[in-house]
């Protein structure tokens, strides 16, 4: 049997990524909802639809600074003693002159009514006088105080915001599963909402495992590896909307690891470990957490998944509360890719988000690439919108394992299990990473 045939046979024994993700996510449930004050709701996901209890604007109001008038008065149509409005932009044309009977600011509250041939000077946000149906911009007038001359005639309704024009009472403002953004907070507040029902941000604990690990701040020596993973994954969890807690490094000590995980169940909705998921002599996490006890399987099942990089992933629950545990590989590139494809969707599901996966696009590939047979590859890439529509995707140097490529990427090129070569000019899938740039 050839090396290629050996590789294909081995790949056929792996669990397809889609099947594995489905089996994991079906075992998880969104966190119970809670009622939060509006000022605390930002960043959480709505647990139920939100309906406007009041209209916005709440009353007819001026949208601009100017003069609130009746449209028929400023055109002079059918009104004796009033000339037609001129069309001059600089005020030299023939205008309409009407009396200014008062000033209205945003804090004005007494209702007032226009009579024929009169207007009010108004500030943006001021209640609109009864019968007014237009606000003339200041620059279109001589800015008079007792009387004003209007040189241009706006269309009827110009400068006016009617009650409920933007958000009528009873309108669904946001559906369950929507992230509460700053703009959405403003919409809720403007319509009279002071609190909303949301899913809490998941509490995620990050643990790096391995006797070889040393903390950051010094260079590694032979037999030592600087722990980059727990720092990177903590940041990734925060980016995904979680409240993340980095525990740091745990040695390959069976009792120490079990005790640490049990302790963390008191404050975690999800635990993520990195390192030790393979089958080598130093891969203690897999040995410890999958070990059978009294004929029963361990709390975490490890599965060889058709994923590149990092085929070995673990999932299970620990503690009386059955807190979910995700076990990722120890190689930093594989750990970050594993987080994207498994841990991040788990966090989104706990948070009640919909959808739980990154958005994807079909993109024009700019460079020919090869990919391992039988594995679904996620490769760091730069995705750009084309001027004429659509997207392009440029694979970044070094392949999926390079940290520098991941640091530069704004997307992930996705090559399916049956793809061994993707030619430049072909159309491929790409995940979009919502990183701030």
Short mmCIF file of C-alpha atoms in Angstrom, two decimals:
data_model
loop_
_atom_site.label_atom_id
_atom_site.label_comp_id
_atom_site.label_asym_id
_atom_site.label_seq_id
_atom_site.Cartn_x
_atom_site.Cartn_y
_atom_site.Cartn_z
CA UNK A 1 0.00 0.00 0.00
CA UNK A 2 1.38 3.44 -0.95
CA UNK A 3 1.92 6.30 1.48
CA UNK A 4 -0.98 8.16 -0.11
CA UNK A 5 -3.26 5.16 0.30
CA UNK A 6 -2.12 4.80 3.93
CA UNK A 7 -2.99 8.45 4.56
CA UNK A 8 -6.40 8.10 2.93
CA UNK A 9 -7.15 4.94 4.93
CA UNK A 10 -6.20 6.70 8.16
CA UNK A 11 -8.35 9.69 7.25
CA UNK A 12 -11.34 7.44 6.64
CA UNK A 13 -11.17 6.37 10.30
CA UNK A 14 -11.58 9.96 11.48
CA UNK A 15 -14.91 11.48 12.51
CA UNK A 16 -16.16 14.14 10.06
CA UNK A 17 -15.96 17.58 11.63
CA UNK A 18 -19.63 18.41 10.96
CA UNK A 19 -20.76 15.20 12.68
CA UNK A 20 -18.52 15.86 15.67
CA UNK A 21 -19.67 19.46 16.10
CA UNK A 22 -23.30 18.40 15.87
CA UNK A 23 -22.86 15.71 18.54
CA UNK A 24 -21.12 18.14 20.90
CA UNK A 25 -23.45 21.12 20.49
CA UNK A 26 -26.56 18.94 20.89
CA UNK A 27 -25.37 18.12 24.41
CA UNK A 28 -25.21 21.78 25.44
CA UNK A 29 -27.95 24.21 26.41
CA UNK A 30 -28.10 27.99 26.59
CA UNK A 31 -27.65 29.45 30.07
CA UNK A 32 -30.82 30.32 32.02
CA UNK A 33 -32.09 33.85 31.30
CA UNK A 34 -32.00 36.73 33.73
CA UNK A 35 -33.49 40.20 33.87
CA UNK A 36 -30.84 42.94 33.61
CA UNK A 37 -30.94 46.69 33.90
CA UNK A 38 -30.42 48.29 30.51
CA UNK A 39 -27.03 49.72 31.51
CA UNK A 40 -25.77 46.19 32.24
CA UNK A 41 -27.24 44.47 29.19
CA UNK A 42 -24.63 45.49 26.62
CA UNK A 43 -22.77 42.51 25.15
CA UNK A 44 -25.36 39.97 26.26
CA UNK A 45 -27.77 38.08 24.03
CA UNK A 46 -31.51 38.64 24.25
CA UNK A 47 -33.42 35.67 25.63
CA UNK A 48 -36.77 36.89 24.27
CA UNK A 49 -38.13 39.29 21.69
CA UNK A 50 -38.23 42.95 22.75
CA UNK A 51 -41.30 45.02 21.77
CA UNK A 52 -41.51 48.83 21.89
CA UNK A 53 -43.90 49.88 24.70
CA UNK A 54 -43.97 53.48 23.43
CA UNK A 55 -43.44 55.24 20.15
CA UNK A 56 -40.28 57.02 19.08
CA UNK A 57 -40.41 59.92 18.63
CA UNK A 58 -42.98 60.16 21.40
CA UNK A 59 -44.50 63.34 19.93
CA UNK A 60 -44.38 65.40 16.74
CA UNK A 61 -41.15 67.37 16.84
CA UNK A 62 -38.80 69.57 14.84
CA UNK A 63 -35.95 67.64 13.27
CA UNK A 64 -33.86 70.78 12.66
CA UNK A 65 -33.38 74.30 13.94
CA UNK A 66 -35.60 76.73 12.03
CA UNK A 67 -39.15 78.06 11.81
CA UNK A 68 -42.20 75.80 12.22
CA UNK A 69 -44.98 76.92 9.92
CA UNK A 70 -47.97 75.87 7.88
CA UNK A 71 -46.86 74.95 4.39
CA UNK A 72 -49.69 76.86 2.69
CA UNK A 73 -48.61 80.04 4.50
CA UNK A 74 -45.03 80.01 3.25
CA UNK A 75 -46.06 79.33 -0.34
CA UNK A 76 -48.62 82.20 -0.22
CA UNK A 77 -51.02 80.14 -2.34
CA UNK A 78 -54.57 81.51 -2.00
CA UNK A 79 -53.54 83.95 0.76
CA UNK A 80 -54.14 87.60 0.14
CA UNK A 81 -51.35 89.86 1.27
CA UNK A 82 -48.65 87.16 0.99
CA UNK A 83 -46.28 87.03 -1.93
CA UNK A 84 -45.09 83.76 -3.47
CA UNK A 85 -41.81 82.41 -2.19
CA UNK A 86 -38.87 83.15 -4.40
CA UNK A 87 -36.39 80.53 -5.57
CA UNK A 88 -33.22 82.45 -4.83
CA UNK A 89 -30.66 80.69 -2.60
CA UNK A 90 -29.11 83.91 -1.35
CA UNK A 91 -32.27 85.75 -0.32
CA UNK A 92 -32.30 88.23 -3.20
CA UNK A 93 -35.44 86.70 -4.69
CA UNK A 94 -39.01 87.61 -3.72
CA UNK A 95 -39.91 85.97 -0.39
CA UNK A 96 -42.74 85.35 2.02
CA UNK A 97 -42.90 87.34 5.25
CA UNK A 98 -44.78 85.97 8.27
CA UNK A 99 -44.93 86.80 11.97
CA UNK A 100 -42.89 84.90 14.57
CA UNK A 101 -45.16 84.45 17.58
CA UNK A 102 -42.83 82.58 19.92
CA UNK A 103 -39.81 80.39 20.51
CA UNK A 104 -39.89 76.66 21.27
CA UNK A 105 -36.96 74.70 22.73
CA UNK A 106 -36.48 71.00 23.38
CA UNK A 107 -37.75 71.48 26.96
CA UNK A 108 -40.98 73.27 25.93
CA UNK A 109 -44.02 71.37 27.11
CA UNK A 110 -47.09 73.60 26.76
CA UNK A 111 -49.07 72.78 23.60
CA UNK A 112 -49.33 75.69 21.16
CA UNK A 113 -51.23 76.16 17.91
CA UNK A 114 -50.35 78.04 14.77
CA UNK A 115 -52.77 80.55 13.33
CA UNK A 116 -52.70 81.52 9.65
CA UNK A 117 -49.73 83.67 8.70
CA UNK A 118 -47.65 82.89 11.79
CA UNK A 119 -44.76 80.63 12.73
CA UNK A 120 -42.65 79.63 15.73
CA UNK A 121 -38.89 79.69 15.98
CA UNK A 122 -37.97 76.11 16.96
CA UNK A 123 -34.90 74.19 18.05
CA UNK A 124 -34.20 70.63 16.91
CA UNK A 125 -36.15 68.27 19.19
CA UNK A 126 -38.75 70.87 20.18
CA UNK A 127 -42.43 69.83 20.18
CA UNK A 128 -44.07 70.85 16.92
CA UNK A 129 -46.88 73.41 17.16
CA UNK A 130 -50.33 72.07 16.33
CA UNK A 131 -51.11 72.62 12.61
CA UNK A 132 -47.41 72.98 11.67
CA UNK A 133 -46.36 70.71 8.82
CA UNK A 134 -42.97 72.11 7.79
CA UNK A 135 -39.81 73.50 9.41
CA UNK A 136 -37.89 76.03 7.33
CA UNK A 137 -34.10 75.88 7.83
CA UNK A 138 -32.59 79.04 9.32
CA UNK A 139 -30.29 79.48 6.32
CA UNK A 140 -33.32 79.81 4.03
CA UNK A 141 -34.53 82.92 5.90
CA UNK A 142 -33.36 86.35 7.02
CA UNK A 143 -33.34 84.94 10.59
CA UNK A 144 -35.87 87.51 11.80
CA UNK A 145 -37.14 87.55 15.39
CA UNK A 146 -40.52 89.35 15.36
CA UNK A 147 -41.13 88.52 11.71
CA UNK A 148 -39.15 86.39 9.31
CA UNK A 149 -38.73 86.49 5.55
CA UNK A 150 -38.52 83.06 3.91
CA UNK A 151 -36.65 82.88 0.62
CA UNK A 152 -37.07 79.20 -0.25
CA UNK A 153 -40.01 76.89 0.17
CA UNK A 154 -39.25 73.38 1.46
CA UNK A 155 -41.45 70.45 0.57
CA UNK A 156 -44.37 69.80 2.89
CA UNK A 157 -43.13 67.75 5.85
CA UNK A 158 -39.52 68.93 5.58
CA UNK A 159 -37.77 69.17 8.97
CA UNK A 160 -40.65 67.39 10.74
CA UNK A 161 -40.51 64.13 12.70
CA UNK A 162 -43.92 62.65 13.43
CA UNK A 163 -44.71 60.63 16.56
CA UNK A 164 -43.86 56.97 15.98
CA UNK A 165 -42.37 57.73 12.59
CA UNK A 166 -39.22 55.72 13.31
CA UNK A 167 -40.42 53.21 15.92
CA UNK A 168 -44.15 52.80 16.46
CA UNK A 169 -45.43 51.30 19.70
CA UNK A 170 -45.76 47.52 19.39
CA UNK A 171 -42.92 47.15 16.90
CA UNK A 172 -40.49 44.25 17.54
CA UNK A 173 -37.21 46.04 18.21
CA UNK A 174 -35.00 42.95 18.36
CA UNK A 175 -35.46 39.20 18.26
CA UNK A 176 -34.23 36.64 20.77
CA UNK A 177 -30.66 35.64 19.95
CA UNK A 178 -29.58 39.19 19.08
CA UNK A 179 -26.52 40.71 20.73
CA UNK A 180 -27.27 43.90 22.63
CA UNK A 181 -25.18 46.59 20.94
CA UNK A 182 -24.74 50.23 22.07
CA UNK A 183 -27.14 51.35 19.33
CA UNK A 184 -29.71 48.79 20.46
CA UNK A 185 -29.38 50.10 24.03
CA UNK A 186 -30.26 53.54 22.65
CA UNK A 187 -33.30 52.15 20.80
CA UNK A 188 -34.56 50.40 23.94
CA UNK A 189 -34.07 53.49 26.09
CA UNK A 190 -35.73 55.80 23.54
CA UNK A 191 -38.88 53.66 23.53
CA UNK A 192 -39.12 53.53 27.34
CA UNK A 193 -37.45 50.19 28.10
CA UNK A 194 -35.39 50.12 31.30
CA UNK A 195 -34.54 46.42 31.53
CA UNK A 196 -34.38 43.37 29.24
CA UNK A 197 -34.24 39.60 29.62
CA UNK A 198 -30.89 38.24 28.41
CA UNK A 199 -28.65 35.21 28.64
CA UNK A 200 -25.68 35.92 30.92
CA UNK A 201 -22.19 36.04 29.45
CA UNK A 202 -20.71 32.54 29.85
CA UNK A 203 -17.99 32.19 32.49
CA UNK A 204 -15.09 30.39 30.81
CA UNK A 205 -12.06 29.01 32.64
CA UNK A 206 -8.83 28.46 30.67
CA UNK A 207 -6.20 25.92 31.78
CA UNK A 208 -2.89 25.07 30.07
CA UNK A 209 -1.46 21.63 30.92
CA UNK A 210 2.00 20.13 30.65
CA UNK A 211 5.14 19.64 32.74
CA UNK A 212 7.13 21.40 30.03
CA UNK A 213 5.27 24.70 30.30
CA UNK A 214 6.72 27.88 31.79
CA UNK A 215 4.99 31.20 32.17
CA UNK A 216 5.53 34.21 29.94
CA UNK A 217 8.21 36.78 30.56
CA UNK A 218 11.27 34.65 29.81
CA UNK A 219 12.64 32.66 26.93
CA UNK A 220 12.23 28.91 26.85
CA UNK A 221 15.15 26.50 27.27
CA UNK A 222 15.43 22.89 26.02
CA UNK A 223 12.64 20.96 27.71
CA UNK A 224 10.63 24.13 28.32
CA UNK A 225 7.83 25.76 26.34
CA UNK A 226 6.44 29.21 27.08
CA UNK A 227 2.70 29.02 27.74
CA UNK A 228 1.22 31.09 24.92
CA UNK A 229 -2.02 29.11 24.73
CA UNK A 230 -3.78 30.04 27.95
CA UNK A 231 -3.16 33.75 27.26
CA UNK A 232 -4.30 33.52 23.64
CA UNK A 233 -7.38 31.45 24.41
CA UNK A 234 -8.38 33.77 27.26
CA UNK A 235 -8.30 36.65 24.79
CA UNK A 236 -10.25 34.59 22.25
CA UNK A 237 -12.90 33.76 24.83
CA UNK A 238 -13.29 37.45 25.72
CA UNK A 239 -13.58 38.28 22.01
CA UNK A 240 -16.34 35.66 21.79
CA UNK A 241 -18.30 37.44 24.53
CA UNK A 242 -17.32 35.37 27.56
CA UNK A 243 -16.16 36.33 31.02
CA UNK A 244 -12.81 34.56 30.86
CA UNK A 245 -10.59 33.43 33.74
CA UNK A 246 -7.05 32.24 33.07
CA UNK A 247 -5.99 29.69 35.68
CA UNK A 248 -2.54 29.27 34.19
CA UNK A 249 -0.40 26.15 34.09
CA UNK A 250 -1.34 22.75 35.51
CA UNK A 251 1.34 20.04 35.67
CA UNK A 252 0.70 16.55 34.34
CA UNK A 253 -0.41 15.35 37.75
CA UNK A 254 -3.59 13.22 37.68
CA UNK A 255 -4.89 14.23 41.10
CA UNK A 256 -3.89 17.84 40.62
CA UNK A 257 -5.75 18.08 37.30
CA UNK A 258 -8.87 16.36 38.64
CA UNK A 259 -8.89 18.57 41.74
CA UNK A 260 -8.40 21.74 39.70
CA UNK A 261 -11.28 20.91 37.38
CA UNK A 262 -13.57 20.07 40.29
CA UNK A 263 -12.72 23.36 41.98
CA UNK A 264 -13.40 25.38 38.84
CA UNK A 265 -16.88 23.95 38.35
CA UNK A 266 -18.01 26.33 41.10
CA UNK A 267 -17.41 29.38 38.91
CA UNK A 268 -17.42 28.08 35.34
CA UNK A 269 -20.05 27.55 32.67
CA UNK A 270 -17.36 26.10 30.39
CA UNK A 271 -13.81 24.86 31.01
CA UNK A 272 -11.24 24.83 28.23
CA UNK A 273 -7.97 22.93 28.55
CA UNK A 274 -5.08 22.96 26.12
CA UNK A 275 -2.43 20.32 25.70
CA UNK A 276 -2.25 16.57 26.22
CA UNK A 277 -5.06 15.52 23.87
CA UNK A 278 -2.97 13.14 21.71
CA UNK A 279 -1.92 9.55 22.28
CA UNK A 280 1.80 10.11 22.91
CA UNK A 281 3.65 9.24 26.12
CA UNK A 282 3.35 12.79 27.46
CA UNK A 283 -0.34 13.35 26.66
CA UNK A 284 -1.65 13.06 30.19
CA UNK A 285 -4.93 14.96 29.80
CA UNK A 286 -6.34 12.31 27.50
CA UNK A 287 -5.16 9.52 29.78
CA UNK A 288 -6.50 11.14 32.94
CA UNK A 289 -9.88 12.41 31.74
CA UNK A 290 -10.81 9.47 29.53
CA UNK A 291 -9.76 6.79 32.02
CA UNK A 292 -12.46 4.33 32.89
CA UNK A 293 -13.52 4.11 36.53
CA UNK A 294 -15.30 0.96 37.67
CA UNK A 295 -16.04 -0.05 34.09
CA UNK A 296 -17.50 3.34 33.23
CA UNK A 297 -15.90 5.75 30.74
CA UNK A 298 -14.15 8.85 32.01
CA UNK A 299 -15.86 12.24 32.09
CA UNK A 300 -14.33 13.37 28.77
CA UNK A 301 -14.42 11.53 25.45
CA UNK A 302 -11.53 12.17 23.06
CA UNK A 303 -12.22 11.91 19.35
CA UNK A 304 -9.93 11.94 16.36
CA UNK A 305 -11.63 14.40 14.06
CA UNK A 306 -11.02 15.04 10.36
CA UNK A 307 -9.61 18.48 11.14
CA UNK A 308 -6.34 20.11 10.15
CA UNK A 309 -4.51 21.28 12.15
CA UNK A 310 -5.16 19.39 15.38
CA UNK A 311 -7.18 16.23 14.81
CA UNK A 312 -7.57 15.24 18.47
CA UNK A 313 -10.32 17.00 20.46
CA UNK A 314 -12.01 16.22 23.74
CA UNK A 315 -15.45 16.99 25.14
CA UNK A 316 -17.35 15.97 28.24
CA UNK A 317 -18.62 17.25 31.58
CA UNK A 318 -17.17 17.40 35.08
CA UNK A 319 -18.57 17.87 38.55
CA UNK A 320 -22.02 17.49 40.02
CA UNK A 321 -23.22 20.43 37.90
CA UNK A 322 -21.94 18.69 34.76
CA UNK A 323 -19.97 21.69 33.55
CA UNK A 324 -18.91 21.23 29.90
CA UNK A 325 -15.20 20.71 29.23
CA UNK A 326 -13.50 21.28 25.86
CA UNK A 327 -9.98 19.89 25.45
CA UNK A 328 -7.84 21.45 22.72
CA UNK A 329 -4.40 20.48 21.39
CA UNK A 330 -1.24 21.99 22.84
CA UNK A 331 0.32 23.31 19.63
CA UNK A 332 -0.62 27.02 19.58
CA UNK A 333 -1.85 27.17 15.98
CA UNK A 334 -3.91 24.00 16.42
CA UNK A 335 -5.27 25.29 19.74
CA UNK A 336 -6.49 28.55 18.16
CA UNK A 337 -8.04 26.74 15.20
CA UNK A 338 -9.65 24.25 17.59
CA UNK A 339 -11.07 27.15 19.57
CA UNK A 340 -12.58 28.66 16.41
CA UNK A 341 -14.26 25.47 15.23
CA UNK A 342 -15.35 24.00 18.59
CA UNK A 343 -14.96 26.22 21.67
CA UNK A 344 -16.24 29.44 20.14
CA UNK A 345 -19.52 27.88 18.90
CA UNK A 346 -19.92 26.34 22.37
CA UNK A 347 -19.57 29.79 23.97
CA UNK A 348 -22.06 31.26 21.51
CA UNK A 349 -24.55 28.49 22.26
CA UNK A 350 -24.26 29.01 26.02
CA UNK A 351 -24.81 32.74 25.46
CA UNK A 352 -27.97 32.05 23.45
CA UNK A 353 -26.60 33.58 20.25
CA UNK A 354 -28.09 32.69 16.89
CA UNK A 355 -26.26 31.73 14.72
CA UNK A 356 -23.38 30.24 16.69
CA UNK A 357 -20.92 30.00 13.79
CA UNK A 358 -18.82 32.66 12.13
CA UNK A 359 -20.24 34.10 8.91
CA UNK A 360 -18.79 32.54 5.76
CA UNK A 361 -18.52 33.66 2.15
CA UNK A 362 -17.64 32.14 -1.19
CA UNK A 363 -14.41 33.71 -2.38
CA UNK A 364 -12.12 33.79 -5.43
CA UNK A 365 -8.85 32.03 -4.51
CA UNK A 366 -5.76 34.05 -5.47
CA UNK A 367 -3.13 31.33 -5.03
CA UNK A 368 -2.98 27.58 -5.66
CA UNK A 369 -2.79 25.59 -2.42
CA UNK A 370 -2.57 21.92 -1.46
CA UNK A 371 -4.35 20.29 1.47
CA UNK A 372 -4.13 16.95 3.31
CA UNK A 373 -6.46 14.27 1.95
CA UNK A 374 -9.43 13.41 4.14
CA UNK A 375 -9.06 16.43 6.46
CA UNK A 376 -11.01 19.69 6.59
CA UNK A 377 -8.32 22.37 6.67
CA UNK A 378 -8.65 25.84 8.16
CA UNK A 379 -5.84 28.09 6.91
CA UNK A 380 -5.13 31.70 7.91
CA UNK A 381 -5.99 34.04 5.06
CA UNK A 382 -6.77 37.60 4.10
CA UNK A 383 -10.29 38.08 2.76
CA UNK A 384 -11.14 41.21 0.77
CA UNK A 385 -14.25 42.51 -0.97
CA UNK A 386 -13.93 42.92 -4.73
CA UNK A 387 -14.75 46.28 -6.23
CA UNK A 388 -17.24 44.71 -8.61
CA UNK A 389 -18.82 42.50 -5.93
CA UNK A 390 -17.88 39.26 -4.22
CA UNK A 391 -14.71 38.39 -2.31
CA UNK A 392 -11.12 37.30 -2.83
CA UNK A 393 -9.10 35.16 -0.43
CA UNK A 394 -5.30 35.16 -0.17
CA UNK A 395 -3.71 32.35 1.88
CA UNK A 396 -1.06 33.70 4.26
CA UNK A 397 2.47 32.26 4.26
CA UNK A 398 3.38 29.34 6.47
CA UNK A 399 0.17 27.35 6.50
CA UNK A 400 -2.27 26.81 9.37
CA UNK A 401 0.26 26.22 12.14
CA UNK A 402 1.99 29.60 12.02
CA UNK A 403 1.14 32.09 14.74
CA UNK A 404 2.28 34.99 12.55
CA UNK A 405 -0.25 33.97 9.89
CA UNK A 406 -3.05 33.76 12.44
CA UNK A 407 -2.10 37.15 13.83
CA UNK A 408 -2.40 38.72 10.36
CA UNK A 409 -5.52 36.85 9.26
CA UNK A 410 -8.96 38.40 8.96
CA UNK A 411 -10.41 35.12 7.72
CA UNK A 412 -9.85 31.39 7.47
CA UNK A 413 -9.67 29.61 4.13
CA UNK A 414 -11.66 26.36 4.43
CA UNK A 415 -10.72 23.37 2.28
CA UNK A 416 -12.96 20.32 2.47
CA UNK A 417 -12.01 16.71 3.16
CA UNK A 418 -11.94 15.77 -0.53
CA UNK A 419 -9.81 18.73 -1.59
CA UNK A 420 -6.12 17.97 -2.08
CA UNK A 421 -5.42 20.88 -4.42
CA UNK A 422 -7.34 24.12 -4.88
CA UNK A 423 -6.27 26.02 -7.98
CA UNK A 424 -5.89 29.77 -8.19
CA UNK A 425 -9.07 31.22 -9.66
CA UNK A 426 -11.33 28.59 -8.10
CA UNK A 427 -14.15 29.44 -5.69
CA UNK A 428 -13.66 28.35 -2.09
CA UNK A 429 -15.23 28.88 1.33
CA UNK A 430 -13.84 31.41 3.80
CA UNK A 431 -14.81 32.19 7.38
CA UNK A 432 -14.81 35.87 8.33
CA UNK A 433 -13.11 36.80 11.59
CA UNK A 434 -14.69 39.88 13.18
CA UNK A 435 -11.43 41.24 14.54
CA UNK A 436 -11.05 44.97 14.97
CA UNK A 437 -8.57 46.46 12.52
#
